[in-house]
Structure formats: structure tokens, C-alpha cells
Amino acid sequence: MSAEPLTVISLPETACVAAPRCAADLTEQRGVRRVSFVPKYGSETANVDVRYLWCGAPHAPTVIVQGGISADRDVCAGRDRATGWWQELVGQGAAIDLAECRVLSIDWLVPGDLGDDVASVSSEDQASALAALVDELGIGRVQAFVGSSYGAMTGLAFAAAHPDKLRSLVLLAGAHRPHPLSTAQRSVQRGIVRLGIESGRVDEALALARQLAMTTYRGSEEFSRRFAAGPELRDGRFHFPVEDYLEHAGRRFVERFDPSRFLALSESIDLHDISPERVSAPTTLVGFPSDRLVPLSDLCELQRRLGGTATLEVVDSPYGHDAFLKETVQLAPVLRHALNDCRGDR
């Protein structure tokens, strides 16, 4: 088992903000639990160490929150971290209010976590790990699963395989299957990384793959607005304004992400395939017209085919697939409404 200790802490005291509980009443567990399940692409039960965060109001209903493949368990700020990847929407008094619920999030699993004989990880494996963790923590049933991008895919897998463990779904920028054009774009990114590994130029390859990914995450309108200026001659060649942005994104990604992890999770997106008819939980879908990775047409199909009631909220944004990270002001009321609809099953 991983040596990382389990910590149970109280968040620092601050004034209450439009919430019945003070920050001193909130608790946090950030640690590792070992769970067991059979991976989709394995033949034997795997004992898996799941790194998780569980924080919020004690005894309040739990909401699972999962993001894209670059996201980790630190969805919000806490005692030992000043920020979280979705801190504008998860916190005391925020749309996902830690004074009214507890948020559960995990670090994504990769094949190495599942055993030596497992070459690929699936969205179903991530869902199995979360379901087993829900049992291990004694939660029983979560109030909602809020998933964005790959997290939305995992939410669908969770609802399909473990319908007794959740009350509702909130899915942003994620569908029941990847769009073939999006798979094509990710397959080129993986090819670049594999070529870099073979040639000994891993960092350069991972940076280039991330640069290509950024052109699929963001919308045409944003790029047109930000990078309309002409090129400048620099170091013997013309540089276009968008290049500096992409190169910066590539460097940052190399600093924090492992190439084998990228390959595994990128492939996992493209292996994802869930029958919507298996999902009976009430579902709120959120889509963005500028999202080229998850077109609205795919979300419309998902809405029609879901086994339970489903609504589709369309949020205009220039930010493409990354709108779930950028449009926090527009998304806050959508999330509040969706969570209020399922509140009361405690």
C-alpha cells in the first residue's frame, strides 16, 4: 500500500459566507484507501490504492467531482494548498457548497495502478474505484456525480454500473462515446509522444502533443480575438503570436505530467463507450456550442437515449471544450440548480 498517510483535518477558521456552517466546522480527509475490483482489461481482481480527497461539512451528503485527464483530486483549496483546479465552483458558499455537502474526488488511475498484466485503463475502472471507495468510506449513496470531460465519461460509467450508489448526474462537456474526429486528433497526439519516446526526445514530444491538444480544447472565436496580430521576425524566422501561447502551454504541461500517464489516459478517453439506455439516474447535461471535441449533436443524442430524465443546458462561450474551466460565472447557477433538484436524499 502507498505510504501516503490518511489525514483528517479541520480547515482554517474564517468568517461564514452565506452558509449555516463556519469553516471551522468543515473537515478534510486526504489520503489513500486500498480497494479491490476486476479491471475491464484484466482477468483477475486487482488491489488498487486510490488517492482521494473528501472534504466539506461533516455528516452532509457527498458529491463526487471529477475533471479532465489533467485534473487531480485537489478540486478545491484546503489546509495544505492555496488553490484547486475548480476552486471557483467548489468551496464554502460556492455553487458546490462545502457548507452543505462533502466533495469526494480521486486521482485518476493508470494501468500501473491495476497490476502488471493490465495494459489499458477504462472509464469503467475509474468508476469501479470510486464505487469501491464510496463503500470503503461508508458513504453508501452519493447525492450527485458532477463530472467534466473525462470526468463526465466516468460519471456515465458509474451510473450505468452502480445505479444504487448515486441519486443524480451532472455532466459537462462529456458524452457516452468519443467523437471519431476527436479520437483522430488524440491519436496523432499519442503518436507524437510515442515517437518522442522512441527517439529520446520525450519532453519535446510531450510539449508538442500538448500544443496540438490546446488547439482542440479552445474555440475558434477565442483564437481569432487573441492572436489576430501579424508575425514578427525573431531568431531568423517569423514567429506568429499564437506560437508563444502554445509553447508556454507545452512547457507547463511537461513540468507536471508524465508521458506514460498522458498516453494511458488519452487512450482511455477513446476506449470509452457506455450505452446511455443503462443510465436511469436523472441527468443534467451541459454543453458548449464552441466545443469541437464534444459536439452538441453528441449531447443531444445522449439526452434522447438516456434511460432516465435528462435536461440539456447550452452555455455560450468562446472557450470551446475548456469552457467548463473558464465559464465559472455562467456555470455556477446551472450547478446550483442541478444540485438543489437532487437535495433532500440524505
PDB file of N, CA, C and O in Angstrom, residues 11 16-23 25-27 54-64 89-104 142-144 335-336 339-340 342-346:
ATOM      1  N   LEU A  11     -10.406  22.658   8.406  1.00  0.00           N
ATOM      2  CA  LEU A  11      -9.916  23.773   7.623  1.00  0.00           C
ATOM      3  C   LEU A  11      -9.742  24.993   8.518  1.00  0.00           C
ATOM      4  O   LEU A  11     -10.390  25.104   9.560  1.00  0.00           O
ATOM      5  N   CYS A  16     -18.052  33.079   8.299  1.00  0.00           N
ATOM      6  CA  CYS A  16     -19.056  32.400   7.479  1.00  0.00           C
ATOM      7  C   CYS A  16     -19.455  33.306   6.319  1.00  0.00           C
ATOM      8  O   CYS A  16     -19.544  34.513   6.474  1.00  0.00           O
ATOM      9  N   VAL A  17     -19.720  32.709   5.176  1.00  0.00           N
ATOM     10  CA  VAL A  17     -20.149  33.460   3.996  1.00  0.00           C
ATOM     11  C   VAL A  17     -21.430  32.826   3.470  1.00  0.00           C
ATOM     12  O   VAL A  17     -21.397  31.813   2.790  1.00  0.00           O
ATOM     13  N   ALA A  18     -22.563  33.412   3.793  1.00  0.00           N
ATOM     14  CA  ALA A  18     -23.849  32.955   3.267  1.00  0.00           C
ATOM     15  C   ALA A  18     -24.016  31.456   3.432  1.00  0.00           C
ATOM     16  O   ALA A  18     -24.447  30.770   2.531  1.00  0.00           O
ATOM     17  N   ALA A  19     -23.645  30.923   4.575  1.00  0.00           N
ATOM     18  CA  ALA A  19     -23.739  29.490   4.810  1.00  0.00           C
ATOM     19  C   ALA A  19     -23.983  29.259   6.287  1.00  0.00           C
ATOM     20  O   ALA A  19     -23.538  30.027   7.128  1.00  0.00           O
ATOM     21  N   PRO A  20     -24.695  28.187   6.631  1.00  0.00           N
ATOM     22  CA  PRO A  20     -25.050  27.954   8.021  1.00  0.00           C
ATOM     23  C   PRO A  20     -23.892  27.465   8.863  1.00  0.00           C
ATOM     24  O   PRO A  20     -23.971  27.486  10.069  1.00  0.00           O
ATOM     25  N   ARG A  21     -22.808  27.005   8.220  1.00  0.00           N
ATOM     26  CA  ARG A  21     -21.681  26.481   8.983  1.00  0.00           C
ATOM     27  C   ARG A  21     -20.460  27.348   8.754  1.00  0.00           C
ATOM     28  O   ARG A  21     -20.262  27.911   7.703  1.00  0.00           O
ATOM     29  N   CYS A  22     -19.597  27.447   9.772  1.00  0.00           N
ATOM     30  CA  CYS A  22     -18.331  28.145   9.632  1.00  0.00           C
ATOM     31  C   CYS A  22     -17.275  27.201   9.101  1.00  0.00           C
ATOM     32  O   CYS A  22     -17.410  25.984   9.187  1.00  0.00           O
ATOM     33  N   ALA A  23     -16.174  27.765   8.585  1.00  0.00           N
ATOM     34  CA  ALA A  23     -15.116  26.940   8.021  1.00  0.00           C
ATOM     35  C   ALA A  23     -14.532  26.008   9.067  1.00  0.00           C
ATOM     36  O   ALA A  23     -14.045  24.927   8.751  1.00  0.00           O
ATOM     37  N   ASP A  25     -16.053  24.255  11.002  1.00  0.00           N
ATOM     38  CA  ASP A  25     -16.879  23.051  11.080  1.00  0.00           C
ATOM     39  C   ASP A  25     -16.583  22.079   9.939  1.00  0.00           C
ATOM     40  O   ASP A  25     -17.072  20.962   9.945  1.00  0.00           O
ATOM     41  N   LEU A  26     -15.819  22.515   8.924  1.00  0.00           N
ATOM     42  CA  LEU A  26     -15.548  21.673   7.774  1.00  0.00           C
ATOM     43  C   LEU A  26     -14.356  20.764   8.052  1.00  0.00           C
ATOM     44  O   LEU A  26     -13.416  21.140   8.733  1.00  0.00           O
ATOM     45  N   THR A  27     -14.428  19.571   7.509  1.00  0.00           N
ATOM     46  CA  THR A  27     -13.352  18.610   7.716  1.00  0.00           C
ATOM     47  C   THR A  27     -12.793  18.158   6.386  1.00  0.00           C
ATOM     48  O   THR A  27     -13.413  18.331   5.340  1.00  0.00           O
ATOM     49  N   TRP A  54     -11.652  14.003   0.430  1.00  0.00           N
ATOM     50  CA  TRP A  54     -13.047  14.004   0.877  1.00  0.00           C
ATOM     51  C   TRP A  54     -13.174  15.148   1.868  1.00  0.00           C
ATOM     52  O   TRP A  54     -12.624  15.075   2.967  1.00  0.00           O
ATOM     53  N   CYS A  55     -13.845  16.210   1.484  1.00  0.00           N
ATOM     54  CA  CYS A  55     -13.867  17.390   2.337  1.00  0.00           C
ATOM     55  C   CYS A  55     -15.225  18.069   2.301  1.00  0.00           C
ATOM     56  O   CYS A  55     -16.001  17.919   1.355  1.00  0.00           O
ATOM     57  N   GLY A  56     -15.499  18.799   3.369  1.00  0.00           N
ATOM     58  CA  GLY A  56     -16.753  19.525   3.462  1.00  0.00           C
ATOM     59  C   GLY A  56     -17.383  19.400   4.829  1.00  0.00           C
ATOM     60  O   GLY A  56     -16.710  19.113   5.829  1.00  0.00           O
ATOM     61  N   ALA A  57     -18.695  19.602   4.872  1.00  0.00           N
ATOM     62  CA  ALA A  57     -19.417  19.587   6.139  1.00  0.00           C
ATOM     63  C   ALA A  57     -19.584  18.156   6.645  1.00  0.00           C
ATOM     64  O   ALA A  57     -20.051  17.290   5.906  1.00  0.00           O
ATOM     65  N   PRO A  58     -19.226  17.873   7.896  1.00  0.00           N
ATOM     66  CA  PRO A  58     -19.395  16.516   8.430  1.00  0.00           C
ATOM     67  C   PRO A  58     -20.856  16.083   8.365  1.00  0.00           C
ATOM     68  O   PRO A  58     -21.771  16.880   8.573  1.00  0.00           O
ATOM     69  N   HIS A  59     -21.051  14.821   8.022  1.00  0.00           N
ATOM     70  CA  HIS A  59     -22.388  14.208   8.003  1.00  0.00           C
ATOM     71  C   HIS A  59     -23.291  14.742   6.888  1.00  0.00           C
ATOM     72  O   HIS A  59     -24.467  14.372   6.818  1.00  0.00           O
ATOM     73  N   ALA A  60     -22.781  15.622   6.035  1.00  0.00           N
ATOM     74  CA  ALA A  60     -23.563  16.115   4.899  1.00  0.00           C
ATOM     75  C   ALA A  60     -23.482  15.110   3.756  1.00  0.00           C
ATOM     76  O   ALA A  60     -22.591  14.260   3.719  1.00  0.00           O
ATOM     77  N   PRO A  61     -24.419  15.160   2.809  1.00  0.00           N
ATOM     78  CA  PRO A  61     -24.366  14.249   1.662  1.00  0.00           C
ATOM     79  C   PRO A  61     -23.117  14.487   0.829  1.00  0.00           C
ATOM     80  O   PRO A  61     -22.607  15.609   0.747  1.00  0.00           O
ATOM     81  N   THR A  62     -22.648  13.436   0.197  1.00  0.00           N
ATOM     82  CA  THR A  62     -21.420  13.506  -0.595  1.00  0.00           C
ATOM     83  C   THR A  62     -21.728  13.737  -2.072  1.00  0.00           C
ATOM     84  O   THR A  62     -22.661  13.141  -2.618  1.00  0.00           O
ATOM     85  N   VAL A  63     -20.929  14.597  -2.695  1.00  0.00           N
ATOM     86  CA  VAL A  63     -20.981  14.843  -4.126  1.00  0.00           C
ATOM     87  C   VAL A  63     -19.616  14.477  -4.703  1.00  0.00           C
ATOM     88  O   VAL A  63     -18.596  15.003  -4.273  1.00  0.00           O
ATOM     89  N   ILE A  64     -19.591  13.556  -5.663  1.00  0.00           N
ATOM     90  CA  ILE A  64     -18.354  13.234  -6.362  1.00  0.00           C
ATOM     91  C   ILE A  64     -18.103  14.304  -7.421  1.00  0.00           C
ATOM     92  O   ILE A  64     -19.018  14.676  -8.160  1.00  0.00           O
ATOM     93  N   LEU A  89     -15.783  27.075  -8.195  1.00  0.00           N
ATOM     94  CA  LEU A  89     -17.096  26.435  -8.148  1.00  0.00           C
ATOM     95  C   LEU A  89     -17.249  25.468  -6.986  1.00  0.00           C
ATOM     96  O   LEU A  89     -18.363  25.017  -6.705  1.00  0.00           O
ATOM     97  N   VAL A  90     -16.156  25.128  -6.319  1.00  0.00           N
ATOM     98  CA  VAL A  90     -16.199  24.210  -5.176  1.00  0.00           C
ATOM     99  C   VAL A  90     -15.557  24.904  -3.981  1.00  0.00           C
ATOM    100  O   VAL A  90     -14.363  25.191  -3.981  1.00  0.00           O
ATOM    101  N   GLY A  91     -16.356  25.181  -2.972  1.00  0.00           N
ATOM    102  CA  GLY A  91     -15.848  25.860  -1.782  1.00  0.00           C
ATOM    103  C   GLY A  91     -17.003  26.286  -0.907  1.00  0.00           C
ATOM    104  O   GLY A  91     -18.173  26.109  -1.256  1.00  0.00           O
ATOM    105  N   GLN A  92     -16.690  26.868   0.213  1.00  0.00           N
ATOM    106  CA  GLN A  92     -17.743  27.340   1.109  1.00  0.00           C
ATOM    107  C   GLN A  92     -18.475  28.508   0.472  1.00  0.00           C
ATOM    108  O   GLN A  92     -17.880  29.506   0.078  1.00  0.00           O
ATOM    109  N   GLY A  93     -19.787  28.364   0.302  1.00  0.00           N
ATOM    110  CA  GLY A  93     -20.598  29.393  -0.327  1.00  0.00           C
ATOM    111  C   GLY A  93     -20.583  29.363  -1.840  1.00  0.00           C
ATOM    112  O   GLY A  93     -21.270  30.152  -2.477  1.00  0.00           O
ATOM    113  N   ALA A  94     -19.818  28.448  -2.436  1.00  0.00           N
ATOM    114  CA  ALA A  94     -19.740  28.344  -3.887  1.00  0.00           C
ATOM    115  C   ALA A  94     -20.906  27.510  -4.416  1.00  0.00           C
ATOM    116  O   ALA A  94     -21.751  27.023  -3.666  1.00  0.00           O
ATOM    117  N   ALA A  95     -20.945  27.327  -5.743  1.00  0.00           N
ATOM    118  CA  ALA A  95     -22.046  26.566  -6.350  1.00  0.00           C
ATOM    119  C   ALA A  95     -22.108  25.150  -5.777  1.00  0.00           C
ATOM    120  O   ALA A  95     -23.190  24.638  -5.475  1.00  0.00           O
ATOM    121  N   ILE A  96     -20.975  24.496  -5.665  1.00  0.00           N
ATOM    122  CA  ILE A  96     -20.888  23.223  -4.936  1.00  0.00           C
ATOM    123  C   ILE A  96     -20.373  23.597  -3.559  1.00  0.00           C
ATOM    124  O   ILE A  96     -19.174  23.772  -3.341  1.00  0.00           O
ATOM    125  N   ASP A  97     -21.309  23.762  -2.647  1.00  0.00           N
ATOM    126  CA  ASP A  97     -21.073  24.428  -1.374  1.00  0.00           C
ATOM    127  C   ASP A  97     -20.582  23.438  -0.322  1.00  0.00           C
ATOM    128  O   ASP A  97     -21.323  22.540   0.094  1.00  0.00           O
ATOM    129  N   LEU A  98     -19.347  23.623   0.120  1.00  0.00           N
ATOM    130  CA  LEU A  98     -18.784  22.717   1.129  1.00  0.00           C
ATOM    131  C   LEU A  98     -19.433  22.880   2.494  1.00  0.00           C
ATOM    132  O   LEU A  98     -19.192  22.054   3.379  1.00  0.00           O
ATOM    133  N   ALA A  99     -20.232  23.921   2.661  1.00  0.00           N
ATOM    134  CA  ALA A  99     -21.007  24.043   3.897  1.00  0.00           C
ATOM    135  C   ALA A  99     -22.282  23.216   3.863  1.00  0.00           C
ATOM    136  O   ALA A  99     -22.936  23.022   4.882  1.00  0.00           O
ATOM    137  N   GLU A 100     -22.640  22.705   2.671  1.00  0.00           N
ATOM    138  CA  GLU A 100     -23.872  21.929   2.512  1.00  0.00           C
ATOM    139  C   GLU A 100     -23.622  20.492   2.056  1.00  0.00           C
ATOM    140  O   GLU A 100     -24.550  19.684   2.027  1.00  0.00           O
ATOM    141  N   CYS A 101     -22.400  20.172   1.665  1.00  0.00           N
ATOM    142  CA  CYS A 101     -22.107  18.826   1.177  1.00  0.00           C
ATOM    143  C   CYS A 101     -20.650  18.487   1.467  1.00  0.00           C
ATOM    144  O   CYS A 101     -19.878  19.328   1.948  1.00  0.00           O
ATOM    145  N   ARG A 102     -20.294  17.248   1.184  1.00  0.00           N
ATOM    146  CA  ARG A 102     -18.888  16.840   1.181  1.00  0.00           C
ATOM    147  C   ARG A 102     -18.530  16.446  -0.242  1.00  0.00           C
ATOM    148  O   ARG A 102     -19.302  15.762  -0.916  1.00  0.00           O
ATOM    149  N   VAL A 103     -17.382  16.887  -0.693  1.00  0.00           N
ATOM    150  CA  VAL A 103     -16.923  16.585  -2.047  1.00  0.00           C
ATOM    151  C   VAL A 103     -15.897  15.464  -1.988  1.00  0.00           C
ATOM    152  O   VAL A 103     -14.973  15.497  -1.170  1.00  0.00           O
ATOM    153  N   LEU A 104     -16.084  14.474  -2.853  1.00  0.00           N
ATOM    154  CA  LEU A 104     -15.166  13.347  -2.964  1.00  0.00           C
ATOM    155  C   LEU A 104     -14.549  13.363  -4.353  1.00  0.00           C
ATOM    156  O   LEU A 104     -15.263  13.457  -5.357  1.00  0.00           O
ATOM    157  N   VAL A 142     -24.169   8.514  -3.015  1.00  0.00           N
ATOM    158  CA  VAL A 142     -23.798   9.915  -3.164  1.00  0.00           C
ATOM    159  C   VAL A 142     -24.981  10.710  -3.689  1.00  0.00           C
ATOM    160  O   VAL A 142     -25.836  10.188  -4.405  1.00  0.00           O
ATOM    161  N   GLN A 143     -25.017  11.970  -3.310  1.00  0.00           N
ATOM    162  CA  GLN A 143     -26.116  12.836  -3.756  1.00  0.00           C
ATOM    163  C   GLN A 143     -26.034  13.086  -5.249  1.00  0.00           C
ATOM    164  O   GLN A 143     -27.055  13.115  -5.948  1.00  0.00           O
ATOM    165  N   ALA A 144     -24.812  13.275  -5.746  1.00  0.00           N
ATOM    166  CA  ALA A 144     -24.650  13.563  -7.177  1.00  0.00           C
ATOM    167  C   ALA A 144     -23.232  13.219  -7.596  1.00  0.00           C
ATOM    168  O   ALA A 144     -22.313  13.191  -6.785  1.00  0.00           O
ATOM    169  N   LEU A 335     -25.090  24.684 -11.896  1.00  0.00           N
ATOM    170  CA  LEU A 335     -24.729  23.663 -10.909  1.00  0.00           C
ATOM    171  C   LEU A 335     -25.601  23.762  -9.662  1.00  0.00           C
ATOM    172  O   LEU A 335     -26.055  22.746  -9.133  1.00  0.00           O
ATOM    173  N   ARG A 336     -25.836  24.983  -9.201  1.00  0.00           N
ATOM    174  CA  ARG A 336     -26.700  25.145  -8.015  1.00  0.00           C
ATOM    175  C   ARG A 336     -28.082  24.559  -8.269  1.00  0.00           C
ATOM    176  O   ARG A 336     -28.632  23.844  -7.418  1.00  0.00           O
ATOM    177  N   LEU A 339     -27.976  20.690  -8.367  1.00  0.00           N
ATOM    178  CA  LEU A 339     -27.772  20.079  -7.063  1.00  0.00           C
ATOM    179  C   LEU A 339     -28.972  20.312  -6.145  1.00  0.00           C
ATOM    180  O   LEU A 339     -29.307  19.456  -5.324  1.00  0.00           O
ATOM    181  N   ASN A 340     -29.611  21.465  -6.277  1.00  0.00           N
ATOM    182  CA  ASN A 340     -30.817  21.713  -5.475  1.00  0.00           C
ATOM    183  C   ASN A 340     -31.929  20.749  -5.841  1.00  0.00           C
ATOM    184  O   ASN A 340     -32.713  20.320  -4.984  1.00  0.00           O
ATOM    185  N   CYS A 342     -31.657  17.697  -6.600  1.00  0.00           N
ATOM    186  CA  CYS A 342     -31.469  16.358  -6.029  1.00  0.00           C
ATOM    187  C   CYS A 342     -31.260  16.392  -4.524  1.00  0.00           C
ATOM    188  O   CYS A 342     -31.052  15.364  -3.884  1.00  0.00           O
ATOM    189  N   ARG A 343     -31.317  17.593  -3.922  1.00  0.00           N
ATOM    190  CA  ARG A 343     -31.090  17.688  -2.471  1.00  0.00           C
ATOM    191  C   ARG A 343     -32.280  17.114  -1.707  1.00  0.00           C
ATOM    192  O   ARG A 343     -33.409  17.179  -2.153  1.00  0.00           O
ATOM    193  N   GLY A 344     -32.003  16.592  -0.569  1.00  0.00           N
ATOM    194  CA  GLY A 344     -33.058  16.056   0.271  1.00  0.00           C
ATOM    195  C   GLY A 344     -32.944  14.566   0.501  1.00  0.00           C
ATOM    196  O   GLY A 344     -33.499  14.033   1.451  1.00  0.00           O
ATOM    197  N   ASP A 345     -32.168  13.864  -0.312  1.00  0.00           N
ATOM    198  CA  ASP A 345     -31.961  12.429  -0.101  1.00  0.00           C
ATOM    199  C   ASP A 345     -30.712  12.234   0.731  1.00  0.00           C
ATOM    200  O   ASP A 345     -29.631  12.033   0.232  1.00  0.00           O
ATOM    201  N   ARG A 346     -30.860  12.330   2.014  1.00  0.00           N
ATOM    202  CA  ARG A 346     -29.701  12.368   2.899  1.00  0.00           C
ATOM    203  C   ARG A 346     -29.666  11.115   3.771  1.00  0.00           C
ATOM    204  O   ARG A 346     -30.638  10.456   3.930  1.00  0.00           O
TER     205      ARG A 346
END
